[in-house]
mmCIF file of C-alpha atoms in Angstrom:
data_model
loop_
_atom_site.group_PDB
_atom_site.id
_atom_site.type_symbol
_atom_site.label_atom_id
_atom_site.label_comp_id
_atom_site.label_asym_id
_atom_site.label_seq_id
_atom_site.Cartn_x
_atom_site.Cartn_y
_atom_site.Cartn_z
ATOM 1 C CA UNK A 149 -3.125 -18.720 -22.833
ATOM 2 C CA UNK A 150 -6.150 -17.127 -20.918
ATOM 3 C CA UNK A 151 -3.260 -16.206 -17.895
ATOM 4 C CA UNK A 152 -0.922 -14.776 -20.672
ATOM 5 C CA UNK A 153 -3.490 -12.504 -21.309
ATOM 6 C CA UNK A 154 -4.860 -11.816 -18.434
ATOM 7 C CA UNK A 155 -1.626 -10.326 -17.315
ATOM 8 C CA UNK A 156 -2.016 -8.623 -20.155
ATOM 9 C CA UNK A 157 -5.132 -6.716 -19.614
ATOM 10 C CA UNK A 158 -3.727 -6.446 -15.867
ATOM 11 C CA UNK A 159 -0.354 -4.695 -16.741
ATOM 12 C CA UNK A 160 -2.495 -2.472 -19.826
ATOM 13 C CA UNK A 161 -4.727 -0.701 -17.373
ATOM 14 C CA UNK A 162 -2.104 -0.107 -15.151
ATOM 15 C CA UNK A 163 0.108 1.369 -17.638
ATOM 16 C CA UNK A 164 -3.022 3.281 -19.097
ATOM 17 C CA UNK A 165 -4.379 5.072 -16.117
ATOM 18 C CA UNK A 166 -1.148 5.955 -14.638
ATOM 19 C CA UNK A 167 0.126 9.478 -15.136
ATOM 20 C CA UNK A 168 3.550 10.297 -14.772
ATOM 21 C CA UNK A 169 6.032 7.456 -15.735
ATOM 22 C CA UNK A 170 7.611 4.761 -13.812
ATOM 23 C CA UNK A 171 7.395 6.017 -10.500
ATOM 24 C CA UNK A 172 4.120 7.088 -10.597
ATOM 25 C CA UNK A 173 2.938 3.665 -11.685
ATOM 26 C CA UNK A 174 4.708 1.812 -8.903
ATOM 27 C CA UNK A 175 1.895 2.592 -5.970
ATOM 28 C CA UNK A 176 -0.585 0.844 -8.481
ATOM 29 C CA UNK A 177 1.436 -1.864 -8.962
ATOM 30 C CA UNK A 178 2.142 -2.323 -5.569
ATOM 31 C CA UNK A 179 -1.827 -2.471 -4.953
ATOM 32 C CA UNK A 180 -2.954 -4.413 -7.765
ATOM 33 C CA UNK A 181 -0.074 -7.039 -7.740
ATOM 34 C CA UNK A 182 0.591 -7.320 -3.835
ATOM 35 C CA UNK A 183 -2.833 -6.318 -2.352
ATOM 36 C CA UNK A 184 -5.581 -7.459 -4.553
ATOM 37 C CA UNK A 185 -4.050 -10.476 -6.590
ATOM 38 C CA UNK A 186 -1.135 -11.398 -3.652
ATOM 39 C CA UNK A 187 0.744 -12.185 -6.496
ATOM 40 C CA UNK A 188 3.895 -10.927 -4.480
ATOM 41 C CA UNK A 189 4.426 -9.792 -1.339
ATOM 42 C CA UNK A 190 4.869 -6.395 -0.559
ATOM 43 C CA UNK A 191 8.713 -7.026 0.433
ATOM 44 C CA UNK A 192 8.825 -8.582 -2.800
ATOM 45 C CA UNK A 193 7.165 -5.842 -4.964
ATOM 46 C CA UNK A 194 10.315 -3.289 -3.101
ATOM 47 C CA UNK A 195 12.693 -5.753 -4.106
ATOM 48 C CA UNK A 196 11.341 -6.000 -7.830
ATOM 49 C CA UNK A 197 11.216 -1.993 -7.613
ATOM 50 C CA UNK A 198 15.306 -2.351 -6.638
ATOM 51 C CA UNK A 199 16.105 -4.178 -9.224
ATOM 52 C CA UNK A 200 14.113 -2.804 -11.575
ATOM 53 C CA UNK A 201 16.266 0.938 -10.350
ATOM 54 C CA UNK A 202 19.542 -1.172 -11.167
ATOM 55 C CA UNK A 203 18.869 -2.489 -14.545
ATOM 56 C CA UNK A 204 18.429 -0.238 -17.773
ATOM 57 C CA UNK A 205 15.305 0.338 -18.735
ATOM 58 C CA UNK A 206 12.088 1.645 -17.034
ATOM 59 C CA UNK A 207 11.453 0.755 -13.194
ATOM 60 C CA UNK A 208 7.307 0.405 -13.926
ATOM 61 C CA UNK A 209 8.116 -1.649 -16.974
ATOM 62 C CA UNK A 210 11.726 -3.824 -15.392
ATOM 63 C CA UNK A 211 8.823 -4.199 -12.699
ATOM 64 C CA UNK A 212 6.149 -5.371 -14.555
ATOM 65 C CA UNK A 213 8.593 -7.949 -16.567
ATOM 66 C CA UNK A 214 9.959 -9.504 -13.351
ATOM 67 C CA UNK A 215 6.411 -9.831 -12.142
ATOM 68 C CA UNK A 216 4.872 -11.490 -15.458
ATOM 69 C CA UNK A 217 8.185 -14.043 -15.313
ATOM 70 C CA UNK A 218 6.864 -14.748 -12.053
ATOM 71 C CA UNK A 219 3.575 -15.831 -12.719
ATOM 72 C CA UNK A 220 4.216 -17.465 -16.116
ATOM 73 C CA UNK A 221 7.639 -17.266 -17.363
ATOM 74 C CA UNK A 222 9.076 -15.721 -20.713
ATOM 75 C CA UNK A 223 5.885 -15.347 -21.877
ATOM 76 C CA UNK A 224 4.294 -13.711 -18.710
ATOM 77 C CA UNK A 225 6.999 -11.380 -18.472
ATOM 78 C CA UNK A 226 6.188 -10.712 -22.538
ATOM 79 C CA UNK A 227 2.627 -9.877 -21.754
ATOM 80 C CA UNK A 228 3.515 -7.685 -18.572
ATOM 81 C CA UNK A 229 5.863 -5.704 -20.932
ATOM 82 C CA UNK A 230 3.799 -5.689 -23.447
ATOM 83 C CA UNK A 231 0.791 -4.686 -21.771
ATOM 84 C CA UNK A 232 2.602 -2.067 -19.478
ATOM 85 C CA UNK A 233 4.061 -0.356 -22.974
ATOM 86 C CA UNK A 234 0.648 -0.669 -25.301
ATOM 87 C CA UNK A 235 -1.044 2.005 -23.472
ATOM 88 C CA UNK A 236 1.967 4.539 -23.547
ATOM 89 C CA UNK A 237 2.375 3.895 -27.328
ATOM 90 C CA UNK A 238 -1.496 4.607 -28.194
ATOM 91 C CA UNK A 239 -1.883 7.364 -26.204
ATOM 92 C CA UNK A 240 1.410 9.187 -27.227
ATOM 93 C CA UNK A 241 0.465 8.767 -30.823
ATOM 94 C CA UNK A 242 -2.779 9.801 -30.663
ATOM 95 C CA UNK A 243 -1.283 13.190 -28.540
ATOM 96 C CA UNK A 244 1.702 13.780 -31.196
ATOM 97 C CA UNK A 245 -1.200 14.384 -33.818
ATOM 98 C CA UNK A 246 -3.057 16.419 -31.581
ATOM 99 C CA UNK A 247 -0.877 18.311 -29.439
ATOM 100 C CA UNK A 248 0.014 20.910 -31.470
ATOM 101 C CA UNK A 249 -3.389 22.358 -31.953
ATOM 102 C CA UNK A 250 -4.225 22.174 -27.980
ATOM 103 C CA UNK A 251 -1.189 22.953 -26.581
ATOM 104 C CA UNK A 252 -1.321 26.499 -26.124
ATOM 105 C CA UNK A 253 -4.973 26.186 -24.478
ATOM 106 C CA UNK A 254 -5.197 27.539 -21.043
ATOM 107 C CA UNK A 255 -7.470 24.512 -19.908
ATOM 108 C CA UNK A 256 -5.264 21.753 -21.583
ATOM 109 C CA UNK A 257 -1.903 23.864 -19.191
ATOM 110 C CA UNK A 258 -4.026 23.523 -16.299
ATOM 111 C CA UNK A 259 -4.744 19.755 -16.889
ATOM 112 C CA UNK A 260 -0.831 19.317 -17.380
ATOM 113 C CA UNK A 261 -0.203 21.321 -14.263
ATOM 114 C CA UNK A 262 -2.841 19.342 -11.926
ATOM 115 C CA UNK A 263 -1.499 15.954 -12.920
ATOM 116 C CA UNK A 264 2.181 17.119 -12.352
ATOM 117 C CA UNK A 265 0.987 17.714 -8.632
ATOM 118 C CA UNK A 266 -0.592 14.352 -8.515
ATOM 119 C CA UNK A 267 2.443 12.313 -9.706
ATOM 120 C CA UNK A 268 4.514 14.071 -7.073
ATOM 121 C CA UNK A 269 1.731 13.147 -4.394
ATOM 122 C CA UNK A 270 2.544 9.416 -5.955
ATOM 123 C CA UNK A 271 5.963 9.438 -5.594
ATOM 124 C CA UNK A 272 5.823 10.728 -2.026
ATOM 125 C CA UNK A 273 3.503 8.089 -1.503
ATOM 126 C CA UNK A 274 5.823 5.002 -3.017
ATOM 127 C CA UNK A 275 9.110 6.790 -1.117
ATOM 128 C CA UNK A 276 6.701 6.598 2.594
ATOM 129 C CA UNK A 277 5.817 2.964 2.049
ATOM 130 C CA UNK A 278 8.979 1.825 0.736
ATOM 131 C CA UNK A 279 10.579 4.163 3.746
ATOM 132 C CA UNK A 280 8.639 2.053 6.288
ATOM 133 C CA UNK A 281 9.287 -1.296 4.702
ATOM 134 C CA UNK A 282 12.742 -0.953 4.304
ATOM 135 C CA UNK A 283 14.683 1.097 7.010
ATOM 136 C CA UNK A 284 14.668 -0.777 9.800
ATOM 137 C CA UNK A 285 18.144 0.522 11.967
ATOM 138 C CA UNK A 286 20.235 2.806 11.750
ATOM 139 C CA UNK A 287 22.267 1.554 8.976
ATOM 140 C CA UNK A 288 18.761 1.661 7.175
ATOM 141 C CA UNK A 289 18.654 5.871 7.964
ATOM 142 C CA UNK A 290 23.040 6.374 7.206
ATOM 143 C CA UNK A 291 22.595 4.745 3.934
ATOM 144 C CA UNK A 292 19.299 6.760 3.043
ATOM 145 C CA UNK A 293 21.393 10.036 4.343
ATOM 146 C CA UNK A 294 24.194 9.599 2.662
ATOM 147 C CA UNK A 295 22.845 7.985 -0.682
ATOM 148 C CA UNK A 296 20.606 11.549 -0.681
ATOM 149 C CA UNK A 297 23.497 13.347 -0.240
ATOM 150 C CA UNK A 298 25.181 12.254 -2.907
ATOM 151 C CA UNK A 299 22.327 12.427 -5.498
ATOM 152 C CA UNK A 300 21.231 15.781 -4.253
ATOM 153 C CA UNK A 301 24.273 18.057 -3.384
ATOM 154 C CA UNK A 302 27.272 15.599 -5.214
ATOM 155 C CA UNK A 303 25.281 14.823 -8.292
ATOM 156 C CA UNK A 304 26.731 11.258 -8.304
ATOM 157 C CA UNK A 305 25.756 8.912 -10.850
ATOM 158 C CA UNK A 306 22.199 6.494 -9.148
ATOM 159 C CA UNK A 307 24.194 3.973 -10.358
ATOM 160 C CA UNK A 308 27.329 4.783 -8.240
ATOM 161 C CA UNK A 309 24.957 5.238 -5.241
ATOM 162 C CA UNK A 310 23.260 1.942 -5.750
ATOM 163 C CA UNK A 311 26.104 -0.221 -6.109
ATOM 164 C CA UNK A 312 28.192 1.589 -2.847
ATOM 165 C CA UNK A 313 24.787 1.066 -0.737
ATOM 166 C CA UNK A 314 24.622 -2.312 -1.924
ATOM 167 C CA UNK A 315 28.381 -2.793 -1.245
ATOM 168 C CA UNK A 316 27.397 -1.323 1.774
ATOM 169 C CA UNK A 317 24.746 -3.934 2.792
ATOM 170 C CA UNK A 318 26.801 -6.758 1.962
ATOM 171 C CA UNK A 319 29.907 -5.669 4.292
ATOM 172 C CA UNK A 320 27.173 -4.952 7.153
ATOM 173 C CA UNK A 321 25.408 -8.603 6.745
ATOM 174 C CA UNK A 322 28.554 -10.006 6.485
ATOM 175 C CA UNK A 323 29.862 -8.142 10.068
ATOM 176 C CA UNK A 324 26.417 -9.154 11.552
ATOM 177 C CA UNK A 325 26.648 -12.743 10.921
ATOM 178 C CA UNK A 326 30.486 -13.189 11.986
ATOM 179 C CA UNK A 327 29.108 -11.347 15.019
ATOM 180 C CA UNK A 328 26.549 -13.988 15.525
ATOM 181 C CA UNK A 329 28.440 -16.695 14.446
ATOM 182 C CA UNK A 330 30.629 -15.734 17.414
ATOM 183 C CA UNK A 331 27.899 -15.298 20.064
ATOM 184 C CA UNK A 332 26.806 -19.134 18.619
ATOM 185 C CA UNK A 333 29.943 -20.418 19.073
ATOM 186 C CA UNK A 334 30.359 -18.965 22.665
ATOM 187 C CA UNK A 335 26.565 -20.027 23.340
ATOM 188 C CA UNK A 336 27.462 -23.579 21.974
ATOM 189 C CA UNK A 337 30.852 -23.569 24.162
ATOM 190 C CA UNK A 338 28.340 -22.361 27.683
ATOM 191 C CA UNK A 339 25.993 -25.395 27.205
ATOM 192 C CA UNK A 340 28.827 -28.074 26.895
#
């Protein structure tokens, strides 16, 4: 029970001092889980943010669930939601009563403003390392150019773009190994 809760208390402060929803939160994760715990690897934490893009729901919080599962099953996962969502709830409470009375204060717009610049300086952050970890060839760069393309200028669906780059990946791996398969068998064939 002293994990449980732990993961708890891990996943709260993560989800309380992050600014900015799910993307925002996913460079902490990435350092707390991967770097200072090594409760996943850093190929793993992309992979749980991939899923996490594919599934309904919140990528910090998907994350956070499929991490907590990890560690200590359905009720890890329980205490990474739970703990990732308790912040969030407290806090947005405790503005709704508030807000009204502060919102039209210049310093309270300035705060607002300053932190929108910061979560964008988090997300470019998350899209660099992910961009370094993940594109590897030049299938790696078409399907990042054309999956922008179609977000940006075609407005497609992300869910159309996800499942036709992972499509995509599939029919490539599949080419690759046939290919391979056939250099083994002529390989094989030399050496008899």
């Amino acid at each position: 029970m002293k994990e449980i809760w732990r993961i708890f208390l891990i996943f709260c402060r993560i989800g309380g001092f992050t600014f900015g929803g799910g993307y925002a939160m996913l460079p902490i994760i990435q350092k707390e889980i991967a770097e200072e715990r090594k409760w996943a690897s850093e190929e793993e934490i992309i992979d749980y943010y991939a899923i996490g893009q594919c599934t309904p729901g919140i990528i910090a919080i998907n994350t956070a669930t499929m991490i907590g599962y990890r560690q200590k099953g359905v009720l890890g996962a329980l205490a990474a939601t739970a703990g990732m969502v308790f912040p969030s709830l407290l806090i947005i409470t405790i503005i709704a009563v508030f807000f009204q009375r502060f919102q039209e204060y210049q310093l309270v717009q300035n705060a607002f403003e300053g932190i929108q610049i910061a979560v964008i300086a988090l997300i470019l952050d998350i899209v660099l390392k992910m961009w370094k970890r993940s594109v590897k060839d030049y299938f790696g760069i078409l399907v990042f150019v054309l999956g922008f393309l179609m977000l940006a200028f075609f407005r497609l669906s992300p869910v159309v773009v996800i499942l036709s780059s992972a499509l995509g990946g599939i029919i490539v791996q599949i080419k690759r190994n046939k290919g391979l398969g056939n250099s083994l068998d002529k390989t094989e064939g030399d050496l008899q």
